[in-house]
XYZ file of C-alpha atoms in Angstrom:
771
model
C -0.244 39.854 -19.988
C -3.658 37.921 -19.117
C -1.849 34.834 -18.784
C 0.834 36.744 -16.748
C -0.916 39.002 -15.046
C -3.258 36.430 -13.797
C -0.700 34.291 -12.366
C 0.989 36.928 -10.325
C -2.222 38.060 -8.889
C -3.488 34.835 -7.912
C 0.155 34.053 -5.798
C -0.161 37.709 -4.204
C -3.564 36.669 -2.852
C -2.882 33.136 -2.517
C 1.050 33.867 -0.202
C -1.123 35.186 2.384
C -2.905 32.521 3.168
C -2.454 30.638 6.165
C 0.503 27.723 7.007
C 0.588 24.287 7.072
C -0.250 22.281 10.591
C 2.240 20.167 11.437
C 3.219 17.403 14.244
C 5.927 15.512 15.042
C 6.656 12.472 16.864
C 5.858 8.834 16.377
C 5.968 6.077 14.016
C 6.299 7.788 10.180
C 2.676 7.155 8.180
C 2.376 7.772 4.686
C -0.859 8.480 2.202
C 0.901 8.256 -1.076
C 3.586 7.643 -3.539
C 3.745 9.432 -7.002
C 4.832 8.267 -9.404
C 3.032 4.741 -7.472
C 5.309 2.231 -10.396
C 8.175 2.440 -12.705
C 9.411 0.708 -16.019
C 11.824 -2.530 -15.640
C 15.851 -1.108 -15.929
C 15.412 2.285 -14.889
C 16.128 4.625 -11.807
C 13.784 7.929 -10.969
C 13.327 9.645 -8.320
C 9.171 9.247 -6.223
C 7.755 11.556 -4.015
C 6.746 9.871 -0.953
C 3.247 11.993 1.286
C 2.769 10.998 5.019
C 3.424 12.307 8.317
C 6.845 11.658 10.962
C 9.298 11.669 8.268
C 10.961 14.487 9.140
C 14.124 12.085 10.041
C 13.299 9.367 7.230
C 16.494 7.385 6.577
C 15.605 3.988 4.701
C 12.828 2.940 2.064
C 11.717 -0.991 1.798
C 10.608 -2.363 -1.061
C 9.168 -5.623 -1.110
C 10.290 -8.436 -3.376
C 13.290 -8.792 -5.765
C 14.902 -6.354 -8.199
C 13.700 -2.570 -6.241
C 16.110 -0.714 -4.204
C 14.957 2.741 -3.319
C 16.926 5.443 -0.801
C 16.049 8.699 0.317
C 17.645 11.010 -1.543
C 16.021 13.929 0.239
C 13.483 15.267 3.367
C 10.795 18.459 1.575
C 9.643 20.091 5.086
C 6.562 22.070 4.902
C 6.591 25.578 4.346
C 6.033 28.417 7.265
C 3.735 31.217 6.661
C 6.640 33.202 6.198
C 8.632 31.334 3.495
C 4.759 31.482 1.952
C 4.723 35.143 1.598
C 8.577 35.566 0.449
C 7.535 32.906 -2.697
C 4.507 34.762 -3.102
C 6.759 38.240 -3.303
C 9.330 36.484 -5.980
C 6.849 34.932 -7.781
C 4.847 38.011 -8.742
C 8.155 40.398 -9.222
C 9.421 37.235 -11.377
C 6.432 37.749 -13.295
C 6.168 41.136 -13.697
C 10.249 41.803 -14.956
C 8.811 38.417 -17.215
C 5.939 40.166 -18.665
C 7.899 43.603 -18.942
C 10.559 42.292 -21.289
C 8.212 40.713 -23.541
C 6.054 43.798 -23.628
C 8.073 45.973 -24.379
C 11.105 43.912 -25.520
C 13.231 45.018 -23.327
C 13.899 44.325 -19.231
C 11.770 47.487 -17.884
C 13.727 50.769 -16.385
C 12.089 50.345 -13.428
C 14.068 47.854 -11.217
C 12.098 44.739 -9.461
C 13.662 42.939 -6.821
C 12.735 39.524 -6.083
C 12.936 38.973 -2.601
C 15.366 35.711 -1.498
C 13.589 32.516 -1.563
C 14.158 30.163 1.562
C 16.519 26.641 0.184
C 13.916 24.333 -0.250
C 13.459 21.818 -3.266
C 10.598 22.979 -5.112
C 11.935 26.174 -5.529
C 15.765 25.521 -6.964
C 15.837 26.942 -10.384
C 13.031 29.759 -10.352
C 14.960 31.679 -13.236
C 14.621 28.654 -15.918
C 11.415 27.585 -15.283
C 8.062 28.038 -18.039
C 5.102 29.209 -17.364
C 3.397 25.993 -17.313
C 6.053 25.330 -14.414
C 5.345 27.921 -12.293
C 1.266 27.430 -13.031
C 2.464 23.887 -11.554
C 4.422 25.558 -8.271
C 1.467 27.889 -7.585
C -1.046 25.773 -7.849
C 1.053 23.146 -5.417
C 1.612 26.221 -2.612
C -1.509 28.731 -3.067
C -4.664 26.300 -4.202
C -7.125 27.912 -2.746
C -9.259 25.283 -3.497
C -6.623 23.126 -1.464
C -7.524 21.325 2.114
C -4.692 20.954 4.617
C -4.191 17.466 5.011
C -1.536 16.952 7.755
C -1.456 13.793 7.472
C 0.382 13.663 3.912
C 1.897 17.338 4.717
C 5.243 15.913 4.459
C 7.140 14.958 1.720
C 10.329 12.478 1.086
C 11.992 12.463 -2.274
C 12.695 8.514 -2.931
C 15.276 7.389 -5.582
C 14.409 3.933 -6.580
C 16.404 1.955 -8.835
C 14.394 -0.913 -10.753
C 16.824 -3.762 -12.525
C 16.139 -5.026 -16.085
C 15.088 -8.453 -14.768
C 13.002 -7.415 -11.889
C 9.871 -9.513 -11.843
C 6.522 -7.528 -12.756
C 3.856 -7.274 -10.468
C 2.934 -5.080 -7.683
C 4.913 -4.540 -4.284
C 4.972 -2.642 -0.849
C 6.454 0.234 -0.203
C 8.050 1.569 3.271
C 10.024 4.411 4.659
C 11.944 4.173 7.770
C 12.449 6.433 10.522
C 14.430 6.039 13.523
C 11.416 5.576 15.344
C 10.045 2.663 13.534
C 8.739 1.977 9.913
C 5.372 3.204 7.769
C 2.538 1.353 6.479
C 2.946 0.370 3.139
C 1.605 1.669 -0.115
C 1.364 -0.247 -3.406
C 4.181 -0.173 -6.202
C 4.003 -1.605 -9.306
C 6.734 -2.591 -11.533
C 5.569 -2.389 -15.498
C 7.366 -3.160 -18.610
C 6.123 0.043 -20.482
C 7.868 2.983 -21.376
C 6.472 5.593 -18.357
C 5.883 9.186 -18.205
C 4.635 11.745 -15.569
C 2.131 14.141 -16.609
C 4.289 17.365 -16.573
C 6.196 15.645 -19.270
C 3.463 15.866 -21.997
C 2.378 19.490 -21.200
C 3.044 21.980 -23.786
C 4.985 24.929 -23.978
C 3.064 28.237 -22.784
C 0.029 27.348 -23.821
C -0.609 25.311 -26.520
C -1.866 21.264 -26.682
C -0.004 18.830 -25.186
C 2.733 17.036 -27.015
C 1.375 13.844 -28.182
C 2.577 10.779 -27.107
C 2.909 7.375 -29.286
C 1.739 3.820 -27.482
C 1.778 1.707 -25.514
C 2.931 4.111 -22.645
C 2.144 4.380 -18.859
C 1.279 7.805 -17.471
C 1.881 8.668 -14.057
C -0.786 11.541 -12.424
C -2.156 13.709 -10.014
C -5.709 14.806 -9.513
C -5.865 18.689 -7.771
C -8.991 20.473 -6.818
C -11.226 20.971 -10.185
C -8.485 19.561 -11.901
C -8.881 18.373 -15.125
C -6.002 15.814 -16.764
C -5.714 15.620 -20.640
C -3.480 14.044 -23.072
C -2.853 13.181 -26.695
C -2.661 9.494 -28.008
C -1.450 8.390 -31.423
C -3.678 5.625 -32.662
C -4.109 3.996 -35.523
C -6.743 2.750 -37.667
C -7.203 -0.749 -36.480
C -6.200 -0.799 -33.199
C -7.893 -2.491 -30.180
C -7.131 0.116 -27.523
C -7.235 -0.844 -24.009
C -6.961 2.562 -21.905
C -6.898 1.615 -17.867
C -6.619 4.553 -15.245
C -5.600 2.381 -11.991
C -6.147 5.095 -8.683
C -8.757 2.978 -6.627
C -6.115 0.230 -6.581
C -3.102 2.203 -5.473
C -4.856 4.092 -3.060
C -8.007 1.616 -1.533
C -9.658 3.652 0.781
C -9.276 7.237 1.966
C -10.314 7.773 5.829
C -11.721 11.491 4.708
C -12.940 10.980 1.861
C -16.327 10.057 0.526
C -17.050 7.479 -1.525
C -13.679 6.824 0.126
C -11.214 6.512 -3.109
C -10.167 8.970 -5.841
C -13.084 8.091 -8.576
C -11.308 8.651 -11.946
C -13.395 9.335 -14.905
C -11.826 8.879 -18.365
C -13.323 10.544 -21.798
C -11.828 10.104 -25.441
C -12.303 12.448 -28.193
C -11.081 11.809 -31.788
C -9.155 13.370 -34.340
C -12.214 15.875 -34.326
C -12.702 17.007 -31.061
C -15.896 14.454 -30.973
C -16.877 12.205 -27.449
C -15.871 8.516 -28.464
C -15.865 6.931 -25.463
C -16.703 7.373 -21.756
C -16.297 5.511 -18.785
C -16.001 5.694 -14.865
C -16.150 2.765 -13.913
C -15.512 -1.245 -15.115
C -18.933 -3.717 -14.022
C -18.177 -2.862 -10.289
C -14.311 -1.781 -9.871
C -14.383 1.885 -9.585
C -11.342 2.286 -11.425
C -12.441 2.556 -15.157
C -11.168 0.818 -18.244
C -11.858 1.733 -21.820
C -12.059 -0.804 -24.552
C -12.271 1.384 -28.000
C -11.434 0.001 -31.447
C -9.881 2.809 -33.341
C -11.844 3.473 -36.801
C -9.183 6.161 -38.354
C -5.637 7.016 -37.835
C -5.062 10.432 -36.003
C -4.216 12.268 -32.569
C -6.951 11.248 -30.343
C -7.463 13.632 -26.877
C -7.664 11.526 -22.962
C -9.592 13.519 -19.967
C -9.167 12.244 -16.666
C -10.504 14.201 -14.060
C -12.122 13.353 -10.682
C -16.322 11.899 -10.662
C -17.609 15.214 -8.624
C -14.333 17.356 -9.728
C -12.032 16.922 -6.689
C -8.501 16.626 -6.271
C -5.641 16.138 -3.739
C -2.177 15.038 -3.852
C -2.997 11.448 -2.869
C -5.505 11.549 -6.247
C -2.182 9.706 -7.836
C -3.236 7.304 -10.746
C -1.503 5.411 -13.564
C -2.801 4.926 -16.829
C -1.930 2.180 -19.463
C -3.291 2.834 -23.006
C -2.069 0.408 -26.078
C -2.780 -2.602 -27.502
C -2.492 -4.097 -24.691
C -4.254 -7.662 -23.285
C -6.997 -7.643 -21.209
C -8.940 -9.835 -20.241
C -13.478 -9.692 -19.781
C -14.290 -13.517 -18.712
C -13.188 -16.690 -17.291
C -15.088 -19.760 -17.582
C -15.232 -21.684 -15.428
C -14.405 -20.177 -12.305
C -11.836 -22.569 -10.508
C -12.249 -26.495 -10.668
C -11.049 -29.317 -8.139
C -7.707 -29.987 -6.321
C -4.903 -32.068 -7.667
C -7.289 -32.146 -11.085
C -5.353 -30.293 -14.288
C -7.981 -27.558 -15.291
C -8.078 -25.873 -18.753
C -10.487 -22.779 -18.756
C -11.577 -20.551 -21.622
C -10.246 -16.945 -21.599
C -11.921 -13.908 -23.491
C -11.058 -10.595 -23.675
C -8.717 -8.140 -25.736
C -5.663 -8.650 -27.282
C -4.855 -12.555 -25.602
C -2.370 -14.012 -26.711
C -4.554 -17.545 -26.449
C -7.829 -18.089 -25.315
C -7.251 -21.100 -23.784
C -5.204 -21.131 -20.219
C -4.562 -24.644 -17.539
C -4.851 -23.395 -13.284
C -2.894 -24.319 -11.142
C -4.886 -26.682 -8.873
C -2.571 -28.164 -6.440
C -3.796 -29.320 -3.043
C -1.628 -27.160 -1.211
C -2.472 -23.601 -1.020
C -5.611 -20.888 -0.291
C -8.997 -22.131 -1.719
C -8.756 -18.454 -3.671
C -5.988 -18.172 -6.168
C -4.648 -16.158 -9.091
C -2.707 -16.353 -11.360
C -1.191 -14.520 -15.211
C -1.770 -15.720 -18.262
C 1.340 -16.494 -20.464
C 3.249 -16.126 -17.447
C 3.149 -11.907 -17.149
C 1.887 -9.998 -13.942
C -0.200 -6.715 -13.652
C -3.508 -5.844 -13.382
C -4.676 -6.675 -16.731
C -3.782 -10.177 -17.145
C -4.338 -11.462 -13.514
C -6.991 -14.381 -13.360
C -8.872 -14.889 -9.909
C -9.957 -18.652 -9.714
C -10.891 -20.860 -6.717
C -9.920 -24.503 -6.013
C -12.148 -27.090 -4.476
C -12.259 -30.507 -2.990
C -15.487 -31.876 -3.892
C -16.903 -33.288 -6.809
C -17.467 -30.958 -10.007
C -20.136 -30.311 -12.698
C -21.245 -28.640 -14.958
C -24.556 -26.285 -15.362
C -26.895 -27.299 -18.488
C -29.914 -25.682 -20.665
C -32.643 -25.561 -20.321
C -32.803 -25.533 -16.354
C -34.978 -22.257 -15.807
C -37.740 -23.575 -14.323
C -39.123 -25.955 -11.671
C -39.798 -28.308 -14.349
C -37.134 -27.884 -16.029
C -34.678 -28.246 -12.776
C -31.264 -30.063 -13.675
C -30.725 -32.617 -11.172
C -27.284 -33.144 -8.968
C -25.887 -34.790 -5.886
C -24.453 -33.785 -3.178
C -22.040 -32.444 -2.543
C -20.743 -31.112 -5.399
C -19.527 -27.931 -6.771
C -21.316 -26.701 -9.782
C -20.000 -24.370 -12.467
C -22.624 -22.217 -14.901
C -23.622 -18.750 -16.128
C -26.589 -16.276 -15.961
C -26.155 -16.779 -19.748
C -28.273 -13.825 -20.455
C -30.504 -10.869 -18.777
C -33.541 -12.217 -16.959
C -31.956 -15.981 -16.960
C -32.496 -18.141 -13.681
C -30.905 -21.704 -12.747
C -32.445 -24.342 -11.026
C -31.176 -27.323 -9.289
C -32.989 -30.009 -7.518
C -31.371 -32.759 -4.830
C -32.549 -35.026 -2.624
C -32.815 -33.967 1.467
C -33.180 -36.058 4.465
C -35.102 -34.462 7.626
C -32.977 -32.560 9.988
C -29.996 -32.240 7.472
C -28.367 -29.316 7.538
C -27.222 -27.474 3.392
C -25.089 -25.134 2.728
C -25.341 -23.700 -0.513
C -22.613 -21.060 -1.493
C -22.391 -18.627 -4.253
C -18.675 -17.374 -5.259
C -18.596 -15.120 -8.627
C -18.242 -11.333 -7.251
C -15.109 -12.327 -4.958
C -13.858 -14.193 -9.083
C -13.963 -10.639 -10.611
C -17.813 -12.168 -12.217
C -20.275 -9.036 -12.385
C -23.058 -11.424 -11.135
C -24.665 -9.727 -8.340
C -26.517 -12.981 -7.190
C -30.275 -14.486 -5.017
C -30.068 -17.130 -3.916
C -33.512 -19.478 -2.547
C -32.918 -22.901 -1.143
C -37.047 -24.224 -1.257
C -38.840 -26.934 -0.398
C -40.788 -28.973 -3.169
C -44.073 -27.035 -2.517
C -41.958 -23.699 -3.501
C -41.914 -22.477 0.372
C -38.479 -21.024 1.459
C -36.238 -22.627 3.308
C -33.469 -20.200 3.816
C -32.867 -17.546 1.504
C -29.449 -14.603 1.074
C -28.740 -12.063 -1.489
C -25.179 -10.389 -0.248
C -22.854 -12.484 2.495
C -19.909 -10.240 3.509
C -16.573 -11.736 3.905
C -14.225 -10.402 5.565
C -10.913 -11.837 3.770
C -12.456 -9.615 0.645
C -11.690 -6.089 1.646
C -11.481 -4.249 -1.424
C -15.194 -5.144 -2.525
C -17.787 -3.066 -1.434
C -20.555 -4.319 -2.467
C -20.530 -8.462 -1.443
C -22.792 -9.309 -3.765
C -22.068 -13.302 -3.397
C -25.383 -14.998 -1.710
C -24.910 -17.440 1.054
C -27.573 -19.447 2.745
C -27.981 -22.189 5.272
C -30.688 -23.894 6.490
C -31.881 -27.070 8.646
C -34.326 -29.249 6.184
C -37.385 -29.951 7.887
C -38.494 -33.290 5.685
C -37.758 -35.737 3.195
C -38.127 -34.917 -0.258
C -37.073 -33.420 -3.366
C -35.450 -29.471 -2.717
C -34.483 -26.752 -4.892
C -31.837 -24.162 -5.939
C -32.727 -21.275 -7.615
C -30.354 -19.176 -8.707
C -30.343 -16.074 -10.377
C -28.881 -11.735 -11.000
C -30.623 -9.284 -8.369
C -30.159 -6.576 -11.264
C -31.609 -9.076 -13.663
C -28.378 -9.049 -15.954
C -26.365 -11.566 -17.681
C -24.060 -12.851 -20.193
C -20.822 -15.238 -21.073
C -19.385 -13.113 -18.377
C -21.870 -13.575 -15.720
C -20.381 -17.219 -14.569
C -20.221 -18.807 -10.835
C -19.627 -21.784 -8.592
C -22.326 -22.980 -6.480
C -21.341 -25.289 -3.426
C -24.212 -26.959 -2.212
C -23.034 -29.944 0.787
C -23.215 -30.310 4.250
C -21.505 -27.401 6.525
C -17.439 -27.795 5.810
C -15.954 -25.990 9.028
C -12.961 -23.910 8.478
C -10.959 -20.486 9.091
C -8.825 -17.853 8.257
C -6.941 -15.323 10.314
C -5.578 -11.718 9.408
C -2.917 -9.929 11.263
C -2.793 -5.991 11.568
C -1.457 -4.001 10.899
C 0.751 -5.484 8.901
C 3.845 -3.475 10.394
C 5.174 -2.748 13.659
C 7.744 -0.287 15.320
C 8.988 -1.478 18.342
C 12.566 -0.634 21.095
C 14.300 -4.098 22.055
C 13.048 -5.323 24.638
C 9.732 -3.639 24.540
C 5.976 -4.647 22.458
C 3.810 -3.720 19.938
C -0.009 -4.308 19.915
C -0.907 -6.095 16.934
C -4.803 -7.942 16.051
C -5.570 -11.414 14.842
C -8.832 -11.057 13.099
C -10.669 -14.981 12.593
C -12.985 -15.311 9.846
C -14.771 -18.279 10.615
C -16.664 -20.130 8.046
C -19.652 -22.517 8.268
C -20.124 -22.588 12.093
C -17.067 -23.266 13.266
C -16.488 -21.982 17.144
C -13.727 -23.619 18.870
C -10.744 -21.994 19.473
C -8.186 -20.971 17.063
C -4.281 -20.451 18.729
C -1.821 -18.391 16.558
C 1.883 -18.590 17.025
C 5.306 -17.182 15.746
C 6.020 -19.492 13.147
C 9.662 -18.206 11.252
C 10.532 -15.395 14.737
C 14.242 -15.532 15.347
C 14.931 -16.537 18.874
C 13.646 -13.814 22.090
C 10.799 -12.653 20.026
C 7.353 -13.661 21.975
C 3.195 -13.164 21.118
C 1.720 -12.624 24.696
C -1.533 -13.733 23.923
C -2.148 -17.091 21.417
C -5.759 -17.517 21.632
C -9.054 -16.562 19.902
C -11.451 -17.291 22.351
C -13.769 -19.354 20.672
C -16.432 -16.728 21.325
C -15.033 -14.515 19.677
C -13.493 -12.780 16.224
C -10.600 -11.010 17.553
C -8.220 -11.259 19.845
C -5.587 -8.598 20.935
C -2.071 -9.832 21.180
C 1.354 -8.216 21.977
C 4.245 -8.882 20.326
C 7.683 -8.433 22.118
C 11.147 -7.831 20.537
C 13.890 -9.168 22.685
C 16.792 -7.345 24.441
C 19.872 -6.396 23.328
C 18.604 -6.024 19.206
C 20.334 -2.733 17.420
C 18.366 -1.086 14.839
C 17.023 -3.640 12.078
C 13.672 -4.741 10.098
C 12.504 -8.288 10.215
C 9.950 -10.085 8.414
C 8.318 -12.436 10.632
C 5.047 -14.747 10.177
C 2.289 -16.161 11.612
C 0.602 -19.229 12.107
C -2.942 -20.617 13.292
C -4.303 -23.765 14.374
C -7.739 -25.030 15.119
C -9.483 -27.792 15.897
C -11.822 -29.025 12.848
C -14.083 -32.392 12.778
C -12.091 -33.531 15.556
C -8.578 -32.993 13.954
C -5.776 -30.117 14.065
C -5.706 -27.665 11.021
C -3.311 -25.538 10.409
C -3.346 -22.296 8.040
C -1.230 -19.568 7.266
C -1.933 -15.984 9.215
C -2.664 -13.120 6.186
C -1.052 -9.676 7.316
C -3.358 -7.172 6.813
C -4.097 -3.347 7.265
C -7.496 -2.030 8.983
C -8.927 0.851 6.710
C -11.358 3.236 7.433
C -13.679 4.416 4.081
C -15.254 7.109 4.771
C -15.573 8.081 7.771
C -17.299 4.870 8.989
C -16.554 1.689 7.142
C -13.954 -0.271 7.736
C -12.461 -3.285 5.741
C -9.267 -5.792 5.999
C -7.003 -5.014 2.792
C -4.722 -7.893 2.423
C -0.875 -6.836 2.342
C 2.448 -9.279 0.982
C 4.010 -8.953 4.364
C 4.349 -8.473 7.263
C 7.539 -6.358 9.179
C 8.656 -5.824 12.440
C 10.878 -2.917 13.294
C 13.127 -2.792 15.639
C 13.719 1.151 16.544
C 16.643 3.318 17.943
C 20.131 3.845 15.894
C 21.792 2.178 13.161
C 24.463 0.647 14.500
C 28.176 1.911 14.441
C 30.810 0.072 12.990
C 33.206 -0.686 15.263
C 34.915 -3.754 17.800
C 35.871 -3.387 21.011
C 37.369 -5.637 24.092
C 37.886 -5.671 27.440
C 41.664 -3.349 28.890
C 43.250 -6.268 30.534
C 46.075 -7.613 29.181
C 46.273 -9.487 26.045
C 42.722 -8.842 25.117
C 41.916 -9.306 21.731
C 38.791 -6.678 19.777
C 35.484 -8.769 20.115
C 32.119 -8.947 18.433
C 31.264 -12.631 20.094
C 29.460 -13.016 23.659
C 31.840 -13.190 25.887
C 31.711 -11.159 29.022
C 32.769 -7.781 30.152
C 33.407 -8.947 34.144
C 32.323 -5.944 36.728
C 32.920 -6.120 40.392
C 30.206 -5.041 42.328
C 31.028 -1.568 43.650
C 33.981 -1.592 41.257
C 34.449 -0.896 37.749
C 35.295 -2.095 34.474
C 36.869 -0.256 30.579
C 36.300 -1.547 27.660
C 37.903 0.469 24.666
C 35.645 0.694 21.362
C 37.787 0.982 17.804
C 35.678 3.034 15.860
C 36.553 5.059 13.026
C 38.272 8.471 13.105
C 34.696 10.225 11.126
C 31.334 8.026 11.935
C 29.219 6.983 8.535
C 26.045 9.174 9.416
C 24.757 12.687 7.584
C 27.152 14.869 8.417
C 29.905 12.970 9.257
C 30.596 13.692 12.752
C 34.262 13.298 14.311
C 34.495 11.000 16.570
C 36.093 13.162 19.128
C 32.800 15.520 18.930
C 30.673 12.200 19.378
C 29.259 11.591 23.224
C 28.328 8.470 24.545
C 25.362 7.350 26.660
C 23.510 3.825 28.085
C 20.297 2.865 26.169
C 17.821 1.566 28.393
C 20.765 0.515 30.971
C 20.060 -2.601 33.372
C 19.685 -1.900 36.539
C 22.616 -0.118 38.465
C 25.043 0.132 35.569
C 26.082 3.566 34.235
C 28.849 4.599 32.601
C 30.879 6.856 34.444
C 33.415 8.075 31.669
C 33.661 8.326 27.566
C 37.677 9.063 27.140
C 38.292 9.532 23.062
C 41.658 8.480 22.425
C 43.935 8.071 18.692
C 42.365 4.767 18.502
C 38.683 4.326 19.723
C 37.064 5.203 22.550
C 37.561 4.142 26.097
C 34.003 3.164 28.115
C 34.421 3.144 32.194
C 31.501 1.308 33.294
C 30.876 0.801 37.254
C 28.096 -1.539 38.726
C 26.280 0.383 41.756
C 27.059 -1.664 45.094
C 23.148 -0.780 46.166
C 21.258 -1.772 43.050
C 23.139 -3.771 41.002
C 23.297 -7.848 41.832
C 26.371 -10.144 41.337
C 25.528 -12.456 39.007
C 23.212 -9.736 36.559
C 24.329 -11.326 33.393
C 22.542 -9.028 30.315
C 24.097 -6.547 27.049
C 24.634 -3.340 27.431
C 23.859 -1.301 24.299
C 25.332 2.284 23.826
C 24.062 4.971 21.660
C 26.826 7.680 20.396
C 25.244 10.754 19.714
C 25.704 14.483 18.953
C 24.533 17.681 20.196
C 23.181 20.229 17.112
C 22.117 24.237 17.549
C 19.656 24.719 15.617
C 18.953 27.705 12.957
C 19.903 31.173 14.945
C 17.269 32.819 12.747
C 14.277 30.876 13.364
C 15.257 29.359 16.645
C 13.561 30.350 19.446
C 15.427 32.381 22.420
C 16.947 30.214 24.784
C 16.261 26.876 22.754
C 18.383 23.983 23.749
C 20.445 22.121 20.697
C 19.161 19.350 19.755
C 20.149 15.621 20.028
C 20.816 13.795 17.315
C 21.855 9.681 17.152
C 24.900 8.481 15.416
C 24.223 4.887 16.331
C 24.468 2.642 19.137
C 27.825 0.237 19.465
C 28.127 -3.686 19.428
C 26.017 -4.567 22.259
C 28.761 -5.489 24.821
C 27.658 -8.460 27.114
C 28.824 -8.160 30.848
C 28.543 -10.143 34.041
C 28.421 -8.226 37.562
C 30.528 -10.349 39.745
C 31.716 -10.138 43.480
C 34.902 -8.519 44.465
């Protein structure tokens, strides 16, 4: 009775709570995808939460082998509907409790009120108590704060081909008003379940799951998820929770992401492991050697018991490969470089790095050709001579001599270790010393000193920010740049600021004169714009080693008609806004665009690809440029209607090509559009009920009449003699639409029917001519 009555009371109390704040308009924005991935060879549904999703009609997933389509829009329930749901649940719980206690339905009849037609409210009678509690939490949790940015939901059906390459993708939603921002979506090869799949019956323990497995979950306010994992003695378990990797930053939460923690308990209930991060990565990794057979309990929660719909995670567990460290952290361009690899459950301890000369300086490769964060090996490729650090070199007397320029590969091998290098310099020479460690996965928190022969500092640095590594919030790699005051011997001293050390504390130290270089990022990674209109993008320059000149940006693969208004980042600026303009006459479509940037470096032009990125806010204040896979431009409007057209003149043939319709100035011309009797929209609208209008009509051109006949639609076009000009040439875009009346029970009195676009006809080229 306590279980059922507690649920009923909570429903009644929360049913009176305030409704959902809503806004419609603008391009769609998405805040989470759940589950945020799936297994090869499966078809499943995911929930996408966001804002301005009401008319979502398409989904885009980057890469090959994954298809997605919108299945259903899940609208927020209003206050009245929430009240109905609360009363329904109360009566349902009361009826079940009565039947359970009295072993028969109570004599007092209780009639549940009718429920709204809503995906969350179907098959209510068949739901278990656990499922009803989950619904109550979703709708009436008093700890849940309203958040308009993730209030709406869309169900998306995803199919992952058996041969789809594993790894991270980007998922976007499309509406007639544009394309959303991207969200991470992972393709994997392990069996997958959702946390609801593992729930027990009634209040029993959740069922145990065999390994390996990927568990998809969400954390609501105060929520603690517990899973029972069946393990065997001798297994070397790698348990990894991905949360921040899926959603890097939250603008309205502190510290700016879902901070997951994991606690593992043995079959006797004793805590045997706990993790709340992995080194400097907020996502925890738990490594555990199983001492005995049994069922182990794993607990997942937020570090400070927060929760909301976008606290999404993917938990992988099993004897999975995991890399703990690599040495060295890279190699010279064009030379074969083999590195040692250490970790858990690895197929090898050696890896040859691809070091081709054409490519970025920071790269990554997957061990054994497998993709996934646990097997990703970040590394650097340089074009300087390279050397290995040799011990002992931890004092001025034992300093390792080096010839500059070079890249030194070394380690802070134990806690308190210091690496010292000496080189000869001349008065007036400018020297740059840069550490690459944290950016390549090393836990080293470096500090770097450039000292003269007497030990006086010429330059020193602890942390140096790199805008290109937007996922690292503690920029712990050091960078010094200084001009040598005289001829003589100079020393570089490298240490860990926290006095830590070990095999994993590797680094690459570049010592050389300044080598000016640059990179450019463009934000946002998705723009939505109407045909002939523009959208604002921002180009961000990352200048290195004192590069100060202008940087020119251009489109590198755009179809004809696309244009960029501002294509130069001035010499004194690190960013510039530009307008990307789409050509007129396009129907609704999405196109992948690429940009390239060029600057003069040491007297020679240097070309670099521009990286798409999202400008993300962390915890109300900080901003980060987070790289994305592709830049997409969505041309807004309606989808094309399958049709052909022809001028109504003797002998004219159906056309989809460029031959123009000739419209006499002050006169009319007719076009017959051959279209299907039923348009392929969701409502299967009959052509006879369809209306037509010019979309963004050229000057002086009007659609005088549209008459539906047995074979299509006859359009009468007129050129106004006082506005149109003889010789005008362009395209006519004709939109098909219908008027849909709202629900009389909810519509405001006197409200007009809603205009719903059905698509656009093929572009009709025209030319205005003298009569």
